[in-house]
Each structure stands twice: as structure tokens, then as C-alpha cells.
């Protein structure tokens, strides 16, 4: 089971790419732990997490083919 | 409003289904305040004024500079050095003489919200920094004003309608529901540091104007409880739904008294210790064997600094590299002087006895100085 991960804004400075894939992630907590292990700078970055287009406020189960987005705040104007 | 003139002027939108003369009247009666007449504010203002919003406030304390012109297309080369709010009002008045303008040329602060928000129906955030964005959001929550938010970063932009009045009398989510606390100053770079594609704020500012027109006339579905992200490189729009607000957002001051007491610059970590700043000229005078020059920019940021011995430690890696700086005279440099100041303050915290400096204006300021360009914040 794969999960697509979309990375927005300057979080791509950390991940170096705007799309990632993860395998066999049961929920968003597991996915975020996996991401932070691979990209430690994500630990201190601010962003909200959306699963299939819905921003979540707590751990959410990931079904097959889920898309997770990491959305940071932008400041420019 | 001159009815004969306006009939022809607004004809193409008045004939739209669902818009009609009523929509046009609603626009004419509306009071909209645009804070920031820059990359986002200019296009928002141009289309709101063209559409016939009757009363428009323009707030900006800045002057037009050359590096604004690739995206702030309301201004021309002849306007460099002039107050943006005043130039904007003058040009927009020519675009639509029927609109009444109010300009605010002081730096926008808490008291301005309390003094002036009451006169407006909708606030448009066209600012370029987190301190003012949080300040405006909190004021909109406390004073019950809908806020049309827009922001850009390199090739991407965000748009949302915050704190809109809902049919049940409650308010939609605001910026603090999404991001309760501001990021640190060194975490997210602004346009001067990270760059921005010129057309991008144009597109996002126009999306903000679209949301304002929808809110005023009631057509369509405004981006309430939603956050839209536009990606110019892929021409894609990604909209996420935000969970409806069930409680007041964390971090919003409890009342206007607490709001006035809040130090937004401190909250956003943009404090600065001027005694730690040196100019680029001063750096050049210093004997290079005595100091350690640390470039805290990301490794891909341009232009690279040449002619100076230096080490590169991006901000995110500082915490694991303090040992190389211990006991040295350290000079930090970045693109604009903002991140290097945060680095200097952190090193000072770490080694209070150490000698540490930040290069004012950074590499961007140095380039501008050599090219004879006024340094831009």
C-alpha cells in the first residue's frame, strides 16, 4: 500500500522534491515519524497536514491510495 | 455615482446571471481596506476599483523601489521613491473616478486596526511579513471583520477567506486555527530573500479580489473554511477543506486591551539587536584572518558570495554546528540580513562572552550597493 505525499512551499528546501511516496503507512503519525526520520529539519518546521484534501487535527488512518499534503505558511506579498 | 456612466462602465458584469444591478449596487456601497499595496495589493486594488467597489482604503508605509516593478505593475519607473499608497490612489482614481479613496501611509499597527477597521466591511491582507499578518488576523477576529488572505512563496501562492460570518451567526476559521503560532523569522523566507515569480502575486492578488467580490455580492462560494494553494510551475490548484471552528483559535488576544499589549514583532522573532550589525563596508575593512564568516543561506541560494573566505551552514544546520564557532569572532551573513541576525542572537545566547556580528542587508544589500540600487526590506 503506497501513500502519495505532496510537499508545498519552502518545505521543499528540506525534502528537495515536491512529491514523495511511502509504503505501508497505517496512519499519519507513522507517516510523519517516517518523514522526520528521513528529513530531521521537518521536526522544527511549521505545517498543517491534509489527508485526501481534508486538513486533520489529530492522527488519521491512511487507506490505500491516500494522498497526504504538507502545507506550510507563506509570508510573501 | 453617475448612473449613465456607470451603466456602460459596468455593463459586462451587470448582465451576468446572478450579478445584476443589485450586485453592482452592493459593490458601490462596499468599503474595502487593502493593507499592503505591493505584489498582492496592486492587482487586488486594480480589479476592485475597476469593478466599482465604492470606498477603498489603501494602507502602505513603503515607497516604490526598482525591484518592486517586475510584479507591482500599477507603478512605473517614474514612481520610484514615491509613497505607494499615494501613487496607487492617484492612478486608481484615474481608472475609476467614482471610487472614494482613503490612504494610510504610516506603518500599520494595532491602533490603526482599532481606529479604522470599523469603517470597512472587508479587510484584504496584502502584506509581506508574518508580524503584520498575525496582527491583522487577530484584529479581524476581535473586531468581527472578514479577512481575505493571500500570500506567496517563490512559485506558489495561498488564498483563503478567514473569519467570515456564517449563516448560524458564528465565524469561519481564521489564520490562527490553521497556524496558531507564527513560524520563527528564520524558518520561512520572504520575497526579498526567497524570490518570487512576477506574475504569481498578480494571480493571487486577483484571486483575492475575486473572493472580495463574491463576499460582497453573495455570488458563488467563497473560500470559507478552505485553503487554496496555486502552483504556477504546474498550473495546478490544490484546495483543502479546513475543519470548521469549534472553539476560538489559540493565540488570539482575549480582548482589544490584550491585543494592544501584544508585541507581534517579538512573537514572530523579528527582534533585532542593532549593536550586532555591521555594514558590508565594515566587513571589508576587517582583517579576514581574525573572523569566521558563516553564510547561513541554503546552499542553492544565489548569488554565491565570492572574494571572502567563509563556511556555509544553512540555518537548519546551525544547532549541530556551534562547536566550530566557539571561541571565534563570528560574522553571520544571509540574503537580506534577517536570518543572519537570528543566527547572531542565537549564538549570543549560546556563548554570551563571544563576539558575534550580522551583516546588515546581507548579500542582496551588497549586490544592490554595488549596482547603486536602494536596499529593499
Short mmCIF file of C-alpha atoms in Angstrom, two decimals:
data_model
loop_
_atom_site.label_atom_id
_atom_site.label_comp_id
_atom_site.label_asym_id
_atom_site.label_seq_id
_atom_site.Cartn_x
_atom_site.Cartn_y
_atom_site.Cartn_z
CA UNK A 1 0.00 0.00 0.00
CA UNK A 2 1.51 3.33 -1.05
CA UNK A 3 0.75 6.84 0.12
CA UNK A 4 1.46 9.86 -2.08
CA UNK A 5 2.91 12.82 -0.24
CA UNK A 6 2.71 16.36 -1.65
CA UNK A 7 5.15 18.91 -0.25
CA UNK A 8 4.38 22.62 -0.58
CA UNK A 9 6.26 25.91 -0.29
CA UNK A 10 9.64 26.10 1.33
CA UNK A 11 9.26 22.65 2.89
CA UNK A 12 10.73 21.54 -0.44
CA UNK A 13 14.00 23.19 0.70
CA UNK A 14 14.10 20.33 3.19
CA UNK A 15 12.77 17.46 1.09
CA UNK A 16 14.30 18.67 -2.21
CA UNK A 17 11.24 17.38 -4.03
CA UNK A 18 7.57 18.20 -4.11
CA UNK A 19 6.31 14.61 -4.35
CA UNK A 20 7.28 11.61 -2.25
CA UNK A 21 5.86 8.14 -1.77
CA UNK A 22 5.75 6.00 1.33
CA UNK A 23 4.90 2.33 1.69
CA UNK A 24 2.72 0.63 4.27
CA UNK A 25 1.92 3.62 6.46
CA UNK A 26 -1.07 2.80 8.70
CA UNK A 27 -1.73 6.38 9.80
CA UNK A 28 -0.46 9.95 9.65
CA UNK A 29 1.53 9.66 12.90
CA UNK A 30 3.54 6.81 11.38
CA UNK A 31 3.95 8.71 8.14
CA UNK A 32 5.17 11.88 9.88
CA UNK A 33 7.61 9.91 12.03
CA UNK A 34 8.98 8.27 8.88
CA UNK A 35 9.30 11.67 7.14
CA UNK A 36 11.02 13.29 10.11
CA UNK A 37 13.45 10.40 10.37
CA UNK A 38 14.41 10.94 6.73
CA UNK A 39 14.33 14.76 6.92
CA UNK A 40 15.14 15.82 10.50
CA UNK A 41 14.68 19.53 9.70
CA UNK A 42 10.92 18.83 9.30
CA UNK A 43 10.83 18.39 13.08
CA UNK A 44 11.03 22.14 13.71
CA UNK A 45 9.10 23.24 10.58
CA UNK A 46 5.54 24.55 10.80
CA UNK A 47 2.94 22.99 8.54
CA UNK A 48 -0.57 21.57 8.52
CA UNK A 49 -1.34 18.07 7.27
CA UNK A 50 -4.19 17.28 4.88
CA UNK A 51 -5.37 13.77 4.03
CA UNK A 52 -7.29 13.46 0.76
CA UNK A 53 -7.94 17.20 0.73
CA UNK A 54 -9.07 17.50 4.33
CA UNK A 55 -6.89 19.18 6.96
CA UNK A 56 -6.57 16.94 10.02
CA UNK A 57 -6.04 17.94 13.64
CA UNK A 58 -5.10 14.55 15.04
CA UNK A 59 -3.80 11.20 13.90
CA UNK A 60 -5.75 9.85 10.91
CA UNK A 61 -5.87 6.37 9.40
CA UNK A 62 -4.48 6.12 5.87
CA UNK A 63 -6.42 3.96 3.45
CA UNK A 64 -4.89 2.57 0.25
CA UNK A 65 -4.04 5.26 -2.28
CA UNK A 66 -4.36 8.15 0.18
CA UNK A 67 -2.74 11.49 -0.66
CA UNK A 68 -1.17 13.41 2.20
CA UNK A 69 -0.23 17.09 1.78
CA UNK A 70 2.13 19.11 3.97
CA UNK A 71 1.20 22.80 3.81
CA UNK A 72 3.42 25.45 5.43
CA UNK A 73 2.51 29.12 5.92
CA UNK A 74 3.70 31.59 3.26
CA UNK A 75 4.70 35.14 4.16
CA UNK A 76 5.44 36.90 0.87
CA UNK A 77 3.25 39.54 -0.70
CA UNK B 1 -22.25 57.53 -8.78
CA UNK B 2 -23.15 58.85 -12.22
CA UNK B 3 -25.79 56.37 -13.36
CA UNK B 4 -25.30 56.93 -17.12
CA UNK B 5 -21.56 56.50 -16.93
CA UNK B 6 -21.73 53.50 -14.64
CA UNK B 7 -24.29 51.72 -16.80
CA UNK B 8 -21.79 51.41 -19.60
CA UNK B 9 -18.76 51.00 -17.34
CA UNK B 10 -20.17 48.01 -15.51
CA UNK B 11 -22.41 46.66 -18.28
CA UNK B 12 -20.44 43.44 -18.87
CA UNK B 13 -20.68 42.31 -15.26
CA UNK B 14 -24.19 43.65 -14.61
CA UNK B 15 -25.56 41.36 -17.36
CA UNK B 16 -24.07 38.31 -15.65
CA UNK B 17 -26.64 35.88 -14.26
CA UNK B 18 -26.93 36.33 -10.52
CA UNK B 19 -24.99 39.60 -10.50
CA UNK B 20 -27.30 42.27 -11.97
CA UNK B 21 -27.82 45.85 -10.88
CA UNK B 22 -28.16 44.66 -7.33
CA UNK B 23 -24.65 43.23 -7.34
CA UNK B 24 -23.34 46.47 -8.77
CA UNK B 25 -25.14 48.47 -6.08
CA UNK B 26 -23.69 46.21 -3.39
CA UNK B 27 -20.19 46.85 -4.74
CA UNK B 28 -20.80 50.61 -4.85
CA UNK B 29 -21.93 50.57 -1.22
CA UNK B 30 -19.00 48.42 -0.04
CA UNK B 31 -15.99 49.61 1.98
CA UNK B 32 -12.84 47.52 1.46
CA UNK B 33 -9.45 48.07 3.10
CA UNK B 34 -6.38 46.69 1.34
CA UNK B 35 -3.36 46.52 3.65
CA UNK B 36 -0.16 46.41 1.63
CA UNK B 37 -0.10 47.97 -1.85
CA UNK B 38 2.60 45.66 -3.16
CA UNK B 39 2.62 42.48 -5.23
CA UNK B 40 -0.74 41.27 -3.91
CA UNK B 41 -2.31 44.62 -3.10
CA UNK B 42 -1.77 46.23 -6.53
CA UNK B 43 -3.70 43.70 -8.63
CA UNK B 44 -6.36 43.32 -5.93
CA UNK B 45 -6.82 47.09 -5.86
CA UNK B 46 -6.86 47.44 -9.64
CA UNK B 47 -9.65 44.91 -10.09
CA UNK B 48 -11.68 46.00 -7.07
CA UNK B 49 -11.59 49.61 -8.24
CA UNK B 50 -12.35 48.64 -11.83
CA UNK B 51 -15.27 46.53 -10.60
CA UNK B 52 -16.75 49.55 -8.84
CA UNK B 53 -16.16 48.96 -5.11
CA UNK B 54 -17.34 52.34 -3.80
CA UNK B 55 -14.94 53.01 -0.93
CA UNK B 56 -11.38 51.74 -0.95
CA UNK B 57 -8.76 52.15 1.77
CA UNK B 58 -5.09 51.71 0.83
CA UNK B 59 -2.52 51.18 3.59
CA UNK B 60 1.22 51.05 2.90
CA UNK B 61 4.13 52.88 4.53
CA UNK B 62 6.64 51.90 1.86
CA UNK B 63 7.90 53.71 -1.22
CA UNK B 64 8.16 52.28 -4.72
CA UNK B 65 11.56 50.76 -5.49
CA UNK B 66 13.04 49.40 -8.70
CA UNK B 67 12.93 45.77 -7.54
CA UNK B 68 9.14 46.09 -6.98
CA UNK B 69 8.36 46.77 -10.63
CA UNK B 70 8.60 43.22 -12.02
CA UNK B 71 5.44 42.36 -10.08
CA UNK B 72 3.80 45.59 -8.87
CA UNK B 73 2.64 46.68 -12.30
CA UNK B 74 0.48 49.54 -11.09
CA UNK B 75 3.70 51.53 -10.65
CA UNK B 76 6.12 52.80 -13.27
CA UNK B 77 9.82 53.61 -13.22
CA UNK B 78 8.98 57.29 -12.68
CA UNK B 79 7.28 56.40 -9.38
CA UNK B 80 10.46 55.11 -7.69
CA UNK B 81 10.88 56.77 -4.29
CA UNK B 82 7.23 57.87 -4.04
CA UNK B 83 4.78 56.63 -1.38
CA UNK B 84 2.98 53.56 -2.71
CA UNK B 85 -0.38 54.33 -1.10
CA UNK B 86 -0.44 57.82 -2.60
CA UNK B 87 0.71 56.80 -6.09
CA UNK B 88 -1.76 53.90 -6.08
CA UNK B 89 -4.70 56.12 -5.07
CA UNK B 90 -3.80 58.66 -7.74
CA UNK B 91 -3.61 56.09 -10.54
CA UNK B 92 -6.68 54.19 -9.39
CA UNK B 93 -8.66 57.43 -9.22
CA UNK B 94 -7.94 57.86 -12.94
CA UNK B 95 -9.05 54.30 -13.56
CA UNK B 96 -12.37 54.92 -11.80
CA UNK B 97 -13.24 58.50 -10.73
CA UNK B 98 -16.39 57.23 -8.98
CA UNK B 99 -14.46 55.49 -6.21
CA UNK B 100 -13.69 57.25 -2.91
CA UNK B 101 -10.16 56.55 -1.60
CA UNK B 102 -8.61 56.82 1.84
CA UNK B 103 -4.85 56.36 2.16
CA UNK B 104 -2.81 55.37 5.22
CA UNK B 105 0.92 55.93 4.86
CA UNK B 106 2.08 55.02 8.37
CA UNK B 107 3.36 51.57 9.27
CA UNK B 108 0.21 49.53 10.06
CA UNK B 109 -0.04 48.83 13.79
CA UNK B 110 -2.59 47.62 16.32
CA UNK B 111 -4.04 51.07 17.00
CA UNK B 112 -4.75 51.56 13.27
CA UNK B 113 -6.95 48.44 13.30
CA UNK B 114 -8.93 49.76 16.27
CA UNK B 115 -9.22 53.23 14.75
CA UNK B 116 -10.06 52.33 11.17
CA UNK B 117 -11.42 48.75 10.77
CA UNK B 118 -14.86 49.95 11.87
CA UNK B 119 -15.23 51.89 8.63
CA UNK B 120 -14.71 48.81 6.45
CA UNK B 121 -16.75 45.72 5.55
CA UNK B 122 -13.84 43.54 4.39
CA UNK B 123 -10.09 43.58 5.06
CA UNK B 124 -7.65 42.34 2.41
CA UNK B 125 -4.25 41.10 3.60
CA UNK B 126 -1.63 42.06 1.02
CA UNK B 127 1.26 42.28 3.48
CA UNK B 128 4.64 40.63 3.20
CA UNK B 129 5.53 39.57 6.73
CA UNK B 130 4.17 37.32 9.47
CA UNK B 131 4.13 40.01 12.17
CA UNK B 132 1.59 42.12 10.26
CA UNK B 133 -0.34 39.07 9.04
CA UNK B 134 -0.93 37.83 12.62
CA UNK B 135 -1.71 41.36 13.80
CA UNK B 136 -4.36 41.82 11.08
CA UNK B 137 -5.84 38.36 11.64
CA UNK B 138 -6.21 38.92 15.38
CA UNK B 139 -7.77 42.35 14.81
CA UNK B 140 -10.28 40.87 12.34
CA UNK B 141 -11.26 38.22 14.92
CA UNK B 142 -11.63 40.76 17.74
CA UNK B 143 -13.50 43.29 15.57
CA UNK B 144 -15.59 40.73 13.61
CA UNK B 145 -14.30 41.55 10.15
CA UNK B 146 -13.94 39.06 7.29
CA UNK B 147 -10.34 38.77 6.10
CA UNK B 148 -9.31 37.87 2.57
CA UNK B 149 -5.89 36.32 2.94
CA UNK B 150 -3.28 35.90 0.23
CA UNK B 151 0.41 35.04 0.40
CA UNK B 152 3.13 33.93 -1.99
CA UNK B 153 6.34 31.95 -1.87
CA UNK B 154 8.55 31.64 -4.96
CA UNK B 155 6.22 29.86 -7.44
CA UNK B 156 3.27 29.12 -5.13
CA UNK B 157 0.50 31.16 -3.57
CA UNK B 158 -2.21 30.69 -0.93
CA UNK B 159 -5.69 32.22 -0.78
CA UNK B 160 -8.38 31.90 1.89
CA UNK B 161 -11.30 33.78 3.41
CA UNK B 162 -10.92 33.92 7.18
CA UNK B 163 -13.38 34.85 9.91
CA UNK B 164 -16.34 35.13 7.54
CA UNK B 165 -19.79 35.48 9.04
CA UNK B 166 -21.69 32.17 8.73
CA UNK B 167 -25.47 31.74 8.45
CA UNK B 168 -25.70 30.43 12.04
CA UNK B 169 -24.10 33.61 13.35
CA UNK B 170 -20.71 32.02 14.05
CA UNK B 171 -17.45 32.80 12.30
CA UNK B 172 -15.42 30.66 9.92
CA UNK B 173 -11.86 29.56 10.71
CA UNK B 174 -9.13 32.16 10.83
CA UNK B 175 -5.36 32.11 10.30
CA UNK B 176 -4.74 31.13 13.94
CA UNK B 177 -6.85 27.98 13.57
CA UNK B 178 -4.51 26.96 10.76
CA UNK B 179 -1.23 28.16 12.25
CA UNK B 180 -1.75 29.08 15.94
CA UNK B 181 1.78 30.41 16.35
CA UNK B 182 3.92 32.24 13.82
CA UNK B 183 6.96 30.46 12.42
CA UNK B 184 10.32 31.73 13.58
CA UNK B 185 11.76 34.56 11.50
CA UNK B 186 14.47 32.32 10.11
CA UNK B 187 12.11 29.50 9.17
CA UNK B 188 10.30 30.97 6.17
CA UNK B 189 11.97 33.38 3.80
CA UNK B 190 10.08 36.34 2.30
CA UNK B 191 10.12 37.51 -1.35
CA UNK B 192 13.27 39.61 -0.88
CA UNK B 193 15.08 36.51 0.33
CA UNK B 194 13.47 33.59 -1.46
CA UNK B 195 12.45 35.34 -4.68
CA UNK B 196 9.07 35.37 -6.39
CA UNK B 197 7.93 34.95 -9.98
CA UNK B 198 6.50 38.34 -11.01
CA UNK B 199 3.16 37.08 -12.32
CA UNK B 200 2.47 34.98 -9.22
CA UNK B 201 1.34 37.72 -6.78
CA UNK B 202 -0.65 39.11 -9.72
CA UNK B 203 -2.61 35.88 -9.95
CA UNK B 204 -3.01 35.53 -6.18
CA UNK B 205 -3.99 39.20 -5.73
CA UNK B 206 -6.64 38.78 -8.42
CA UNK B 207 -7.93 35.67 -6.65
CA UNK B 208 -8.22 37.80 -3.50
CA UNK B 209 -10.18 40.44 -5.44
CA UNK B 210 -12.44 37.64 -6.73
CA UNK B 211 -13.14 36.49 -3.16
CA UNK B 212 -13.93 40.08 -2.10
CA UNK B 213 -16.42 40.49 -4.96
CA UNK B 214 -18.05 37.15 -4.09
CA UNK B 215 -18.36 38.10 -0.42
CA UNK B 216 -19.91 41.48 -1.25
CA UNK B 217 -22.38 40.30 -3.89
CA UNK B 218 -23.12 36.84 -2.50
CA UNK B 219 -22.36 35.07 -5.78
CA UNK B 220 -20.63 31.68 -5.84
CA UNK B 221 -18.90 30.02 -2.92
CA UNK B 222 -16.11 31.97 -1.28
CA UNK B 223 -13.09 30.08 0.11
CA UNK B 224 -14.60 29.84 3.57
CA UNK B 225 -13.13 27.03 5.71
CA UNK B 226 -10.83 26.25 2.78
CA UNK B 227 -7.23 26.95 1.85
CA UNK B 228 -6.32 27.20 -1.82
CA UNK B 229 -2.75 26.69 -3.00
CA UNK B 230 -1.82 27.67 -6.55
CA UNK B 231 1.33 26.31 -8.18
CA UNK B 232 2.49 28.40 -11.14
CA UNK B 233 5.07 25.85 -12.29
CA UNK B 234 2.48 23.13 -12.80
CA UNK B 235 -0.57 25.38 -13.29
CA UNK B 236 -2.36 23.42 -10.61
CA UNK B 237 -4.75 24.44 -7.88
CA UNK B 238 -4.90 22.38 -4.70
CA UNK B 239 -7.71 23.22 -2.30
CA UNK B 240 -8.03 21.65 1.13
CA UNK B 241 -11.02 21.81 3.46
CA UNK B 242 -10.36 23.15 6.95
CA UNK B 243 -12.24 21.66 9.92
CA UNK B 244 -14.92 24.18 10.99
CA UNK B 245 -14.01 26.25 14.03
CA UNK B 246 -15.43 24.67 17.16
CA UNK B 247 -13.58 26.94 19.58
CA UNK B 248 -11.75 30.22 19.46
CA UNK B 249 -8.32 29.84 17.91
CA UNK B 250 -5.35 29.59 20.26
CA UNK B 251 -3.18 32.66 20.42
CA UNK B 252 -5.77 35.33 19.62
CA UNK B 253 -5.62 38.01 22.36
CA UNK B 254 -8.66 37.87 24.65
CA UNK B 255 -9.69 41.48 24.07
CA UNK B 256 -8.54 44.69 22.43
CA UNK B 257 -6.57 45.64 25.54
CA UNK B 258 -4.54 42.43 25.35
CA UNK B 259 -4.25 42.95 21.59
CA UNK B 260 -2.66 46.39 22.10
CA UNK B 261 -0.21 44.83 24.56
CA UNK B 262 0.90 42.11 22.12
CA UNK B 263 4.34 42.56 20.60
CA UNK B 264 3.88 40.97 17.17
CA UNK B 265 7.47 41.54 16.09
CA UNK B 266 8.71 39.71 19.15
CA UNK B 267 6.17 36.95 18.60
CA UNK B 268 7.46 36.46 15.06
CA UNK B 269 11.07 36.53 16.18
CA UNK B 270 11.96 39.56 14.14
CA UNK B 271 13.64 41.26 17.08
CA UNK B 272 16.90 42.79 16.20
CA UNK B 273 19.92 43.92 18.15
CA UNK B 274 21.42 46.81 16.18
CA UNK B 275 24.64 46.60 18.21
CA UNK B 276 25.36 43.26 16.49
CA UNK B 277 25.01 44.68 12.98
CA UNK B 278 27.90 45.67 10.77
CA UNK B 279 27.74 47.07 7.26
CA UNK B 280 29.24 45.34 4.27
CA UNK B 281 31.82 48.15 4.13
CA UNK B 282 32.85 47.40 7.71
CA UNK B 283 33.17 43.69 6.89
CA UNK B 284 35.53 44.52 4.03
CA UNK B 285 37.71 46.59 6.40
CA UNK B 286 38.11 43.78 8.91
CA UNK B 287 41.25 41.60 8.67
CA UNK B 288 39.90 38.30 7.34
CA UNK B 289 42.25 36.12 9.41
CA UNK B 290 40.58 37.23 12.65
CA UNK B 291 36.99 36.26 11.98
CA UNK B 292 34.91 33.29 10.87
CA UNK B 293 32.39 34.30 8.20
CA UNK B 294 29.36 32.00 8.23
CA UNK B 295 26.90 32.05 5.30
CA UNK B 296 23.59 30.78 6.76
CA UNK B 297 21.71 30.69 3.45
CA UNK B 298 20.55 27.49 1.77
CA UNK B 299 23.31 26.13 -0.46
CA UNK B 300 21.33 26.80 -3.64
CA UNK B 301 20.69 30.49 -2.96
CA UNK B 302 22.19 32.92 -5.46
CA UNK B 303 24.39 34.82 -5.85
CA UNK B 304 27.08 32.86 -4.05
CA UNK B 305 29.43 35.03 -2.08
CA UNK B 306 32.84 35.31 -3.69
CA UNK B 307 36.03 37.01 -2.55
CA UNK B 308 35.56 36.05 1.10
CA UNK B 309 36.76 33.04 2.97
CA UNK B 310 33.65 31.60 4.53
CA UNK B 311 31.90 28.48 5.66
CA UNK B 312 28.34 27.54 4.72
CA UNK B 313 25.98 26.41 7.46
CA UNK B 314 22.28 26.75 6.49
CA UNK B 315 20.04 27.87 9.37
CA UNK B 316 18.59 24.38 9.84
CA UNK B 317 22.10 23.00 10.50
CA UNK B 318 23.26 25.65 12.98
CA UNK B 319 22.15 23.76 16.07
CA UNK B 320 24.54 20.91 15.34
CA UNK B 321 27.49 23.13 14.41
CA UNK B 322 28.01 25.53 17.31
CA UNK B 323 31.34 23.89 18.22
CA UNK B 324 33.14 25.28 15.14
CA UNK B 325 32.18 28.80 16.26
CA UNK B 326 33.14 28.52 19.91
CA UNK B 327 35.87 30.97 20.90
CA UNK B 328 35.89 32.63 17.47
CA UNK B 329 34.80 36.07 16.35
CA UNK B 330 31.83 35.07 14.18
CA UNK B 331 30.19 37.11 11.44
CA UNK B 332 26.93 35.78 10.00
CA UNK B 333 25.67 36.68 6.55
CA UNK B 334 22.48 35.74 4.65
CA UNK B 335 20.47 37.17 1.76
CA UNK B 336 18.87 40.16 3.49
CA UNK B 337 20.38 40.35 6.99
CA UNK B 338 17.31 38.84 8.68
CA UNK B 339 18.31 35.22 9.15
CA UNK B 340 21.90 36.24 9.97
CA UNK B 341 20.51 38.44 12.78
CA UNK B 342 18.57 35.48 14.20
CA UNK B 343 21.73 33.37 13.96
CA UNK B 344 23.75 36.08 15.74
CA UNK B 345 21.14 36.33 18.52
CA UNK B 346 21.18 32.55 18.97
CA UNK B 347 24.98 32.36 19.09
CA UNK B 348 24.97 35.23 21.60
CA UNK B 349 22.57 33.18 23.72
CA UNK B 350 24.83 30.15 23.41
CA UNK B 351 28.13 31.95 24.08
CA UNK B 352 27.31 35.27 25.82
CA UNK B 353 31.01 36.19 26.01
CA UNK B 354 31.63 35.62 22.30
CA UNK B 355 32.00 38.38 19.73
CA UNK B 356 29.35 37.99 17.03
CA UNK B 357 28.03 40.15 14.20
CA UNK B 358 25.44 40.07 11.43
CA UNK B 359 26.00 41.77 8.06
CA UNK B 360 23.24 44.36 7.59
CA UNK B 361 21.39 43.97 4.26
CA UNK B 362 23.16 40.67 3.54
CA UNK B 363 24.36 39.56 0.14
CA UNK B 364 21.32 41.18 -1.52
CA UNK B 365 22.17 44.52 0.07
CA UNK B 366 25.77 44.16 -1.04
CA UNK B 367 24.69 43.50 -4.64
CA UNK B 368 22.32 46.46 -4.54
CA UNK B 369 25.09 48.65 -3.11
CA UNK B 370 27.45 47.70 -5.92
CA UNK B 371 24.75 48.27 -8.52
CA UNK B 372 23.70 51.54 -6.89
CA UNK B 373 20.22 50.20 -6.03
CA UNK B 374 18.37 51.30 -2.92
CA UNK B 375 18.28 48.46 -0.43
CA UNK B 376 14.82 46.95 -0.02
CA UNK B 377 13.43 45.32 3.07
#
